[in-house]
Coordinates of C-alpha atoms and ligand atoms in Angstrom, one line a residue:
M11 CA 0.0 0.0 0.0
N12 CA 2.7 2.5 -1.0
Q13 CA 1.2 5.8 -1.8
K14 CA 2.6 8.9 -3.3
S15 CA 3.6 11.9 -1.2
A16 CA 1.4 15.1 -1.5
T17 CA 2.4 17.6 -4.2
P18 CA 3.8 20.8 -2.6
K19 CA 1.8 24.0 -3.0
D20 CA 3.5 27.3 -3.8
A21 CA 3.9 29.7 -0.9
A22 CA 6.0 32.6 0.3
A23 CA 7.2 33.8 3.7
V24 CA 9.0 36.8 5.1
I25 CA 12.1 37.0 7.4
L26 CA 11.3 40.3 8.9
L27 CA 14.0 42.2 10.7
N28 CA 13.3 45.1 13.1
D29 CA 14.5 48.4 11.9
A30 CA 17.6 48.1 14.1
G31 CA 18.3 44.9 12.3
D32 CA 19.1 42.9 15.4
E33 CA 15.9 41.0 15.9
V34 CA 13.7 38.9 13.7
L35 CA 9.9 38.5 13.8
W36 CA 8.4 35.2 14.7
A37 CA 5.0 34.1 16.0
R38 CA 3.4 30.9 17.3
R39 CA 1.0 29.3 15.0
N40 CA -2.3 28.6 16.7
P41 CA -2.1 25.1 18.3
R42 CA -5.4 24.1 16.7
L43 CA -4.1 24.5 13.2
A44 CA -3.7 21.1 11.4
F45 CA -0.4 22.2 9.7
L46 CA 2.4 22.9 12.2
G47 CA -0.1 23.9 14.9
G48 CA 1.9 25.4 17.9
Y49 CA 5.1 25.8 15.9
H50 CA 7.0 29.1 15.8
A51 CA 7.1 30.4 12.3
F52 CA 7.6 33.5 10.1
P53 CA 4.6 35.3 8.5
G54 CA 3.7 33.7 5.2
G55 CA 1.3 31.5 3.4
K56 CA -0.1 30.0 0.2
L57 CA 0.2 31.7 -3.1
E58 CA -3.1 33.0 -4.5
A59 CA -4.1 33.5 -8.1
S60 CA -4.6 37.2 -7.3
D61 CA -0.9 37.6 -6.3
A62 CA 0.0 37.6 -10.0
L63 CA -2.1 40.7 -10.5
V64 CA -0.1 42.8 -8.0
R65 CA 2.5 45.1 -9.5
V66 CA 6.0 44.7 -8.2
E67 CA 8.4 47.4 -9.3
N68 CA 12.1 46.9 -10.1
C69 CA 12.0 43.1 -10.2
A70 CA 14.8 41.6 -12.1
N71 CA 13.5 38.1 -11.8
A72 CA 10.0 37.8 -13.2
E73 CA 9.5 34.4 -11.7
L74 CA 9.8 35.9 -8.2
E75 CA 7.4 38.8 -8.7
K76 CA 4.2 37.0 -7.6
F77 CA 6.0 35.5 -4.6
I78 CA 7.1 38.9 -3.4
A79 CA 3.5 40.0 -3.8
C80 CA 2.3 37.0 -1.9
A81 CA 4.8 37.6 0.9
V82 CA 3.8 41.2 1.2
R83 CA 0.1 40.3 1.2
E84 CA 0.6 37.5 3.8
T85 CA 2.6 39.8 6.1
F86 CA -0.1 42.4 6.0
E87 CA -2.9 39.9 6.6
E88 CA -1.1 38.1 9.4
V89 CA 0.8 40.7 11.3
G90 CA -0.6 44.0 9.9
V91 CA 2.7 45.3 8.5
L92 CA 2.6 46.9 5.1
L93 CA 5.9 46.3 3.3
V94 CA 5.4 49.0 0.7
R95 CA 6.8 52.3 -0.4
G96 CA 4.4 55.3 0.2
G97 CA 3.0 53.6 3.3
E98 CA 4.4 56.1 5.7
K99 CA 1.6 58.5 5.0
L100 CA -1.0 56.1 6.4
T101 CA -2.0 56.3 10.0
R102 CA -2.3 53.2 12.2
G103 CA -6.1 53.5 12.0
Q104 CA -6.0 53.7 8.2
R105 CA -3.8 50.6 8.0
A106 CA -6.3 48.8 10.3
S107 CA -9.2 49.8 8.1
L108 CA -7.3 48.6 4.9
H109 CA -6.6 45.3 6.7
D110 CA -10.3 44.9 7.3
D111 CA -11.0 45.7 3.7
L112 CA -8.6 42.9 2.6
I113 CA -9.7 40.3 5.1
S114 CA -13.4 40.8 4.5
G115 CA -12.8 40.7 0.7
R116 CA -14.2 44.2 0.1
M117 CA -11.1 45.0 -1.8
T118 CA -8.3 42.9 -3.4
F119 CA -4.7 43.6 -2.4
A120 CA -4.0 45.0 -5.9
E121 CA -7.0 47.4 -5.5
I122 CA -5.8 48.6 -2.1
L123 CA -2.3 49.2 -3.3
A124 CA -3.5 51.0 -6.5
H125 CA -6.1 53.1 -4.6
W126 CA -3.6 54.4 -2.1
N127 CA -0.7 54.6 -4.5
L128 CA 1.4 52.1 -2.5
R129 CA 4.2 50.4 -4.3
I130 CA 6.0 47.2 -3.8
N131 CA 9.6 47.6 -4.7
A132 CA 11.6 44.4 -5.3
A133 CA 14.8 46.2 -4.2
D134 CA 13.4 46.1 -0.6
F135 CA 13.4 42.3 -0.6
F136 CA 16.3 39.8 -0.5
Y137 CA 15.5 36.4 -1.9
T138 CA 16.9 33.7 0.4
G139 CA 15.8 30.6 -1.5
F140 CA 13.0 28.1 -1.0
W141 CA 12.3 25.1 1.2
T142 CA 9.9 22.3 0.6
T143 CA 8.0 20.6 3.4
P144 CA 9.3 17.0 3.8
Q145 CA 7.5 14.2 2.0
F146 CA 6.1 12.7 5.2
S147 CA 3.6 15.6 5.6
P148 CA 0.1 15.2 4.2
V149 CA 0.1 18.9 3.4
R150 CA 3.2 20.3 1.8
F151 CA 4.5 23.7 0.7
K152 CA 7.3 25.0 -1.5
T153 CA 8.0 28.2 0.3
R154 CA 10.1 31.1 -1.1
F155 CA 11.6 33.2 1.7
F156 CA 12.4 36.9 1.5
L157 CA 14.4 38.9 4.0
T158 CA 13.4 42.5 4.5
V159 CA 13.4 45.2 7.2
C160 CA 10.3 46.4 9.0
P161 CA 9.3 50.0 7.9
P162 CA 9.6 52.6 10.7
K163 CA 6.6 53.2 12.9
Q164 CA 4.9 50.0 12.1
T165 CA 4.5 47.5 14.9
P166 CA 3.5 43.9 14.0
Y167 CA 0.6 42.3 15.9
A168 CA -1.5 39.2 15.7
A169 CA -3.9 40.4 13.0
I170 CA -5.6 37.0 12.5
S171 CA -6.4 34.2 14.9
E172 CA -4.0 31.8 13.2
L173 CA -1.1 33.5 15.0
E174 CA -0.3 34.1 18.7
N175 CA 2.7 35.7 20.5
V176 CA 3.9 37.8 17.6
E177 CA 7.3 39.2 18.6
F178 CA 10.6 40.5 17.5
I179 CA 13.3 38.4 19.1
K180 CA 17.1 38.2 19.0
P181 CA 18.0 35.1 16.9
N182 CA 20.2 33.8 19.8
D183 CA 17.3 34.1 22.3
A184 CA 15.0 32.2 19.9
L185 CA 17.7 29.5 19.6
E186 CA 18.1 29.3 23.3
K187 CA 14.3 28.6 23.7
W188 CA 14.7 25.8 21.1
K189 CA 17.8 24.4 22.8
K190 CA 15.8 24.2 26.1
S191 CA 12.9 22.4 24.3
E192 CA 10.5 25.3 25.1
V193 CA 9.4 25.7 21.4
L194 CA 8.9 23.7 18.2
I195 CA 10.5 25.2 15.2
S196 CA 10.3 24.0 11.6
P197 CA 13.6 23.3 9.8
P198 CA 13.7 26.4 7.5
V199 CA 13.0 28.7 10.5
L200 CA 15.7 26.9 12.6
L201 CA 18.3 27.2 9.8
T202 CA 17.4 30.9 9.3
L203 CA 17.8 31.6 13.0
Q204 CA 21.2 29.8 13.1
T205 CA 22.4 31.8 10.1
L206 CA 21.1 35.1 11.5
S207 CA 22.8 34.4 14.9
T208 CA 26.2 33.9 13.3
A209 CA 25.9 37.2 11.3
D210 CA 28.4 40.0 12.1
S211 CA 26.8 41.7 15.1
D212 CA 28.4 45.1 14.3
K213 CA 26.7 45.2 11.0
I214 CA 23.4 44.3 12.6
I215 CA 23.5 46.9 15.3
H216 CA 24.7 49.8 13.0
I217 CA 22.3 49.5 10.2
K218 CA 20.0 52.2 11.5
N219 CA 22.4 55.1 11.5
D220 CA 24.5 54.0 8.6
S221 CA 22.8 53.9 5.3
K222 CA 25.6 52.1 3.6
S223 CA 25.6 49.1 6.0
K224 CA 21.8 49.1 6.0
D225 CA 22.1 47.9 2.4
Q226 CA 25.0 45.7 3.2
H227 CA 23.9 43.7 6.2
P228 CA 20.6 42.1 4.9
K229 CA 22.3 41.4 1.6
I230 CA 25.2 39.4 3.2
V231 CA 22.8 37.5 5.5
A232 CA 20.5 36.8 2.5
E233 CA 23.3 35.5 0.4
N234 CA 24.3 33.0 3.2
L235 CA 20.7 31.9 3.6
L236 CA 20.4 31.5 -0.2
K237 CA 23.5 29.3 -0.3
N238 CA 22.0 27.0 2.4
S239 CA 18.9 26.6 0.4
Q240 CA 20.7 26.0 -2.9
A241 CA 23.1 23.5 -1.4
A242 CA 20.2 21.4 -0.2
D243 CA 18.1 22.1 -3.3
G244 CA 15.4 23.2 -0.8
Q245 CA 15.0 19.7 0.4
I246 CA 14.7 18.8 4.1
R247 CA 16.0 15.4 4.7
Y248 CA 15.8 15.3 8.5
I249 CA 14.4 17.5 11.3
E250 CA 16.2 18.5 14.4
L251 CA 13.3 18.4 16.9
N252 CA 15.6 19.7 19.6
P253 CA 19.4 19.5 20.2
R254 CA 19.0 15.9 21.3
V255 CA 16.7 14.4 18.8
I256 CA 16.9 14.1 15.0
C257 CA 13.8 12.8 13.2
F258 CA 14.6 11.1 10.0
P259 CA 11.5 10.2 7.9
L260 CA 12.3 7.1 5.9
K261 CA 10.2 5.9 3.0
T262 CA 8.3 2.7 4.0
E263 CA 5.4 0.5 2.9
T264 CA 3.1 1.8 5.6
L265 CA -0.6 2.5 5.8
P266 CA -2.0 5.5 3.9
P267 CA -2.2 8.4 4.4
A268 CA 1.4 7.9 5.8
T269 CA 4.2 7.3 3.4
H270 CA 7.1 7.4 5.7
T271 CA 8.2 6.0 9.1
N272 CA 10.1 8.3 11.4
C273 CA 13.5 7.0 12.4
F274 CA 15.0 8.8 15.4
I275 CA 18.5 9.4 16.3
V276 CA 18.6 10.4 20.0
G277 CA 21.7 11.8 21.5
R278 CA 24.9 12.9 19.8
K279 CA 28.2 12.1 21.5
R280 CA 26.4 9.0 22.9
F281 CA 23.4 8.1 20.8
V282 CA 20.8 5.4 19.9
V283 CA 18.9 4.8 16.6
I284 CA 15.2 4.0 16.9
D285 CA 13.5 2.2 14.0
A286 CA 15.9 2.1 11.1
A287 CA 12.8 1.0 9.3
S288 CA 13.2 1.3 5.5
H289 CA 13.8 -1.7 3.3
E290 CA 14.9 0.6 0.4
K291 CA 18.6 0.7 -0.3
S292 CA 18.6 4.4 -1.2
E293 CA 16.8 5.3 2.0
Q294 CA 19.2 3.2 4.1
A295 CA 22.1 4.9 2.4
V296 CA 21.1 8.4 3.5
L297 CA 20.5 7.2 7.0
H298 CA 23.9 5.5 7.0
R299 CA 25.6 8.7 5.8
I300 CA 24.5 10.7 8.8
I301 CA 25.3 7.9 11.3
D302 CA 28.7 7.4 9.6
S303 CA 29.4 11.1 10.1
F304 CA 28.5 10.8 13.8
V305 CA 30.9 7.8 14.2
E306 CA 33.6 9.6 12.3
Q307 CA 33.4 12.5 14.8
G308 CA 34.0 10.0 17.6
F309 CA 30.3 9.8 18.7
V310 CA 29.3 6.4 20.2
C311 CA 26.4 4.4 18.9
Q312 CA 24.9 2.5 21.9
A313 CA 22.2 0.5 20.3
I314 CA 19.7 0.1 17.5
F315 CA 16.1 -0.1 18.9
V316 CA 13.1 -1.6 17.2
T317 CA 9.9 -0.2 18.7
H318 CA 7.6 -3.1 17.5
P319 CA 7.5 -5.8 14.9
H320 CA 5.3 -4.2 12.2
R321 CA 6.7 -4.3 8.6
D322 CA 7.0 -0.5 8.4
H323 CA 9.2 -0.4 11.5
T324 CA 11.7 -3.1 10.8
G325 CA 13.9 -4.0 7.8
G326 CA 16.9 -1.7 8.1
E327 CA 18.2 -2.5 11.5
T328 CA 20.3 -5.6 10.6
V329 CA 21.6 -3.8 7.5
L330 CA 22.7 -0.9 9.7
Q331 CA 24.3 -3.2 12.2
T332 CA 26.2 -5.0 9.4
H333 CA 27.2 -1.7 7.8
L334 CA 28.7 -0.4 11.1
F335 CA 30.5 -3.6 11.7
E336 CA 32.0 -3.8 8.1
K337 CA 32.9 -0.1 8.0
F338 CA 34.0 0.6 11.5
D339 CA 34.4 -2.8 13.2
L340 CA 31.7 -1.8 15.6
R341 CA 29.4 -4.4 17.3
I342 CA 26.2 -2.5 18.0
P343 CA 23.4 -4.5 19.6
I344 CA 19.9 -4.6 18.2
A345 CA 17.4 -4.2 21.1
A346 CA 13.6 -4.5 21.6
H347 CA 11.0 -5.7 24.0
K348 CA 11.1 -9.5 24.4
S349 CA 7.7 -10.0 22.8
T350 CA 8.9 -8.0 19.7
A351 CA 11.9 -10.3 19.5
E352 CA 9.5 -13.3 19.7
S353 CA 7.4 -12.0 16.8
L354 CA 10.5 -11.4 14.7
R355 CA 12.1 -14.7 15.4
G356 CA 13.9 -16.0 12.3
K357 CA 13.8 -12.5 10.8
V358 CA 15.9 -10.3 13.1
E359 CA 18.5 -11.3 15.7
F360 CA 18.4 -9.4 18.9
Q361 CA 21.3 -9.0 21.2
K362 CA 19.5 -7.2 24.0
F363 CA 16.0 -7.0 25.4
I364 CA 14.6 -3.8 26.9
K365 CA 12.2 -3.6 29.8
D366 CA 9.7 -1.1 30.9
G367 CA 11.3 1.6 33.0
E368 CA 14.8 1.0 31.6
A369 CA 16.7 4.3 31.2
F370 CA 19.6 5.0 28.8
D371 CA 22.4 7.4 29.5
L372 CA 23.0 9.5 26.4
Q373 CA 25.0 12.7 25.6
D374 CA 24.3 15.7 23.5
E375 CA 26.7 17.5 21.2
N376 CA 28.4 19.2 24.2
A377 CA 28.8 15.8 26.0
A378 CA 26.1 16.8 28.5
D379 CA 24.4 13.7 29.9
F380 CA 20.7 13.1 29.7
K381 CA 18.4 10.2 30.2
L382 CA 16.1 8.5 27.8
Q383 CA 13.4 6.4 29.6
T384 CA 11.7 3.4 28.1
L385 CA 8.0 2.8 28.5
H386 CA 6.4 -0.4 27.5
T387 CA 3.1 0.6 26.0
P388 CA 1.2 -2.4 24.6
G389 CA -2.0 -1.8 22.7
H390 CA -1.1 -1.3 19.1
A391 CA 1.5 -4.1 19.4
R392 CA 2.3 -6.3 22.4
G393 CA 5.9 -5.2 22.8
L394 CA 5.6 -1.6 21.7
L395 CA 8.2 0.6 23.3
V396 CA 8.1 4.4 23.5
F397 CA 10.8 6.6 24.8
Y398 CA 10.7 9.7 27.0
D399 CA 13.1 12.5 27.7
E400 CA 11.5 13.9 30.9
E401 CA 13.8 16.9 31.2
F402 CA 12.8 18.1 27.8
G403 CA 9.2 16.9 28.1
F404 CA 9.6 15.1 24.8
L405 CA 7.9 11.8 24.1
L406 CA 8.8 9.6 21.1
S407 CA 5.4 7.9 21.0
G408 CA 6.1 5.3 18.3
D409 CA 2.8 4.0 16.8
S410 CA 0.9 4.7 20.0
V411 CA 0.1 8.3 19.0
V412 CA 1.1 9.6 15.5
G413 CA 1.3 13.1 13.9
S414 CA -0.7 12.1 10.9
G415 CA -3.0 9.1 10.1
S416 CA -4.6 7.0 12.7
V417 CA -3.5 4.1 14.9
V418 CA -4.8 0.6 14.1
I419 CA -5.5 -1.7 17.0
A420 CA -5.7 -5.1 15.4
P421 CA -5.9 -8.3 17.5
P422 CA -4.1 -10.5 18.3
E423 CA -1.0 -8.3 18.3
G424 CA -3.3 -5.3 19.2
N425 CA -5.3 -5.1 22.4
M426 CA -7.8 -2.2 23.1
Q427 CA -7.8 -2.5 26.9
D428 CA -4.0 -2.3 27.0
Y429 CA -4.1 0.6 24.5
F430 CA -6.4 2.6 26.8
A431 CA -4.1 1.9 29.7
S432 CA -1.0 2.9 27.7
L433 CA -2.6 6.2 26.5
E434 CA -3.5 7.0 30.2
R435 CA 0.0 6.4 31.2
M436 CA 1.6 8.5 28.5
K437 CA -0.9 11.3 29.2
N438 CA 0.2 11.5 32.8
L439 CA 3.9 11.5 32.2
P440 CA 5.5 14.3 34.4
N441 CA 6.5 17.4 32.5
L442 CA 5.0 16.1 29.2
R443 CA 5.1 18.9 26.5
F444 CA 5.7 17.6 23.0
L445 CA 5.5 14.3 21.2
C446 CA 6.6 12.9 17.9
G447 CA 5.1 9.6 16.7
S448 CA 6.4 7.2 14.1
H449 CA 4.4 9.0 11.3
G450 CA 4.0 12.7 10.6
A451 CA 5.3 15.8 12.3
A452 CA 5.9 16.5 16.0
V453 CA 2.9 17.6 18.0
F454 CA 2.9 20.7 20.1
D455 CA 0.3 19.8 22.7
A456 CA 1.1 16.2 23.6
K457 CA -1.3 15.9 26.4
G458 CA -4.2 17.4 24.4
K459 CA -3.4 15.0 21.5
I460 CA -3.5 12.0 23.7
E461 CA -6.7 13.2 25.3
S462 CA -8.3 13.5 21.9
Y463 CA -7.3 9.9 21.1
I464 CA -8.9 8.7 24.3
A465 CA -12.1 10.7 23.6
H466 CA -12.3 9.4 20.0
R467 CA -11.9 5.8 21.1
L468 CA -14.5 6.2 23.9
K469 CA -16.9 7.6 21.4
R470 CA -16.3 4.6 19.0
E471 CA -16.7 2.2 22.0
K472 CA -20.1 3.7 22.9
Q473 CA -21.3 3.4 19.3
I474 CA -20.1 -0.2 19.0
L475 CA -21.7 -1.1 22.3
E476 CA -25.0 0.4 21.1
A477 CA -24.8 -1.5 17.8
W478 CA -24.1 -4.7 19.7
E479 CA -27.1 -4.1 22.0
N480 CA -29.2 -3.4 19.0
G481 CA -28.5 -6.8 17.5
A482 CA -25.3 -6.3 15.3
K483 CA -23.3 -9.3 16.3
T484 CA -20.5 -9.7 13.7
S485 CA -17.8 -7.2 13.3
R486 CA -18.8 -6.6 9.7
E487 CA -22.4 -5.7 10.8
I488 CA -21.0 -3.4 13.4
V489 CA -18.6 -1.7 11.0
E490 CA -21.5 -1.0 8.6
R491 CA -23.5 0.6 11.3
V492 CA -20.8 2.5 13.1
Y493 CA -18.1 3.4 10.6
T494 CA -20.3 5.3 8.2
D495 CA -17.5 7.9 7.7
V496 CA -15.1 5.3 6.5
S497 CA -14.7 4.1 2.9
P498 CA -15.7 0.4 2.3
A499 CA -12.1 -0.2 1.2
L500 CA -11.0 0.2 4.8
Y501 CA -13.7 -2.0 6.3
E502 CA -11.3 -4.8 6.8
L503 CA -9.1 -2.6 9.1
A504 CA -12.2 -1.2 10.8
E505 CA -13.3 -4.8 11.5
K506 CA -10.1 -5.3 13.3
S507 CA -10.7 -2.2 15.4
V508 CA -14.2 -3.5 16.2
E509 CA -12.7 -6.8 17.2
A510 CA -10.4 -5.0 19.6
H511 CA -13.2 -2.9 21.1
L512 CA -15.4 -6.0 21.6
G513 CA -12.4 -7.7 23.2
K514 CA -12.1 -4.9 25.7
L515 CA -15.8 -4.8 26.4
E516 CA -15.7 -8.6 27.0
Q517 CA -12.6 -8.3 29.3
E518 CA -14.5 -5.7 31.3
G519 CA -17.6 -7.9 31.5
R520 CA -19.8 -5.4 29.7
I521 CA -20.8 -7.8 26.9
S522 CA -20.8 -11.6 26.9
H523 CA -19.2 -13.6 24.1
E524 CA -22.0 -15.2 22.1
Q525 CA -20.3 -16.5 19.0
P526 CA -16.7 -16.8 17.8
R527 CA -15.8 -13.8 15.7
I528 CA -13.8 -14.2 12.5
L529 CA -10.3 -12.9 12.9
T530 CA -8.8 -11.4 9.8
K531 CA -5.1 -11.1 9.0
D532 CA -2.7 -9.3 11.3
Y533 CA -1.5 -5.7 10.6
Ligands
ZN195 ZN1 2.7 -0.4 13.8

């Protein structure tokens, strides 16, 4: 069931510096948003057809014209700042009223600019390249970034409900928050902050009083940013969730809508690899490249973990183990819960079993120690392990809770009663902040996400119990009554879920087993 990744949509965003040039604007996306909810981001958004109708003066690259227009419109819509020439004659009240005209659709952006003789000049914008959302995301954008300086006397604010905490911040302060796992940042924003923070601070501070350096500073920074984007061809191969965890989405044969399984590298100077999942040689090669570079820097690989035995989580671990032995003469153990090893007998050889509560001592880039705790969370699979960094409040939730798609509980490997208990346990982890599952992006509100899983399953359980009490006795009959929102193509999976719910209700003595139910194949 391999499916194609989503096609990226065109978009544009603005790296907005304050007029002193030493701070950059960021904001937190509303946690309720489906795409990167709760992440800190720059103003920006999807290209609209009307952006091509907006005049951009002085643009040497016709291709970029509509993207500059899009970036300017999005910045005005989202944070109320008008990045135009001639805008200084407008009062704050007038800008607010124009904003209202735009948002309500009374006037198009082109009409507003023409009516007030406001001009977008391409010379005010430094193109810093594009970045494409990784393939594992069900929604993807190819975003062109532009660096510019905020016009005097305009103060950005949260002009729409999509954004919160709009603020100018010193790039180093923003990075500090990320280093302490206080925020989630997408890879392009992280890379930008890293580049801005290394820029020559003299030039940043003096741009206000020195017209020459005002032109110079953003240009130099923009050139560095552009080089980063070009070197990677705008592709993001892995995501640094925080300084301790790299998320490496690998192409696997998983269940739609997911197309990838997240492999995690936790720690640096002392690290472990979780779910080297892909069977594909090219995917294995890119993963090996980064692990090789760690080993070559003297970093120590402690183990290769397998979270559970499903086919989209295993397949690359033995290849990685052999690779590290042949290339570096290293003997790295493959480790999992005992019941995972039982399920994979004859397929994968394990050198170590991991128990609930076991903690691993790892080290970050600066050789600072931290602990990664193991939780045995059966439900989706008997031996499923998830891993928790309590200090950072970061849970790697495996297939228990995922960023995109849904979790299948299919007996006999799956057990609904266990699953509920595991969800409760994860929900109550001390200091829990973020999570990242095996599929999709990291989740900002980990506790809220787990609570929504519990609520969803309880609702299904109630519906299944009602169907049962009203005479539906086979899992297919129950699916047809309850899963009315699911395509018949997925009935087989839904039946497995029903089996699991009925099993739980039986275990709890809420229904009695009247006839043997047909078990379908294991997922
Ligand atoms: Zn699974």
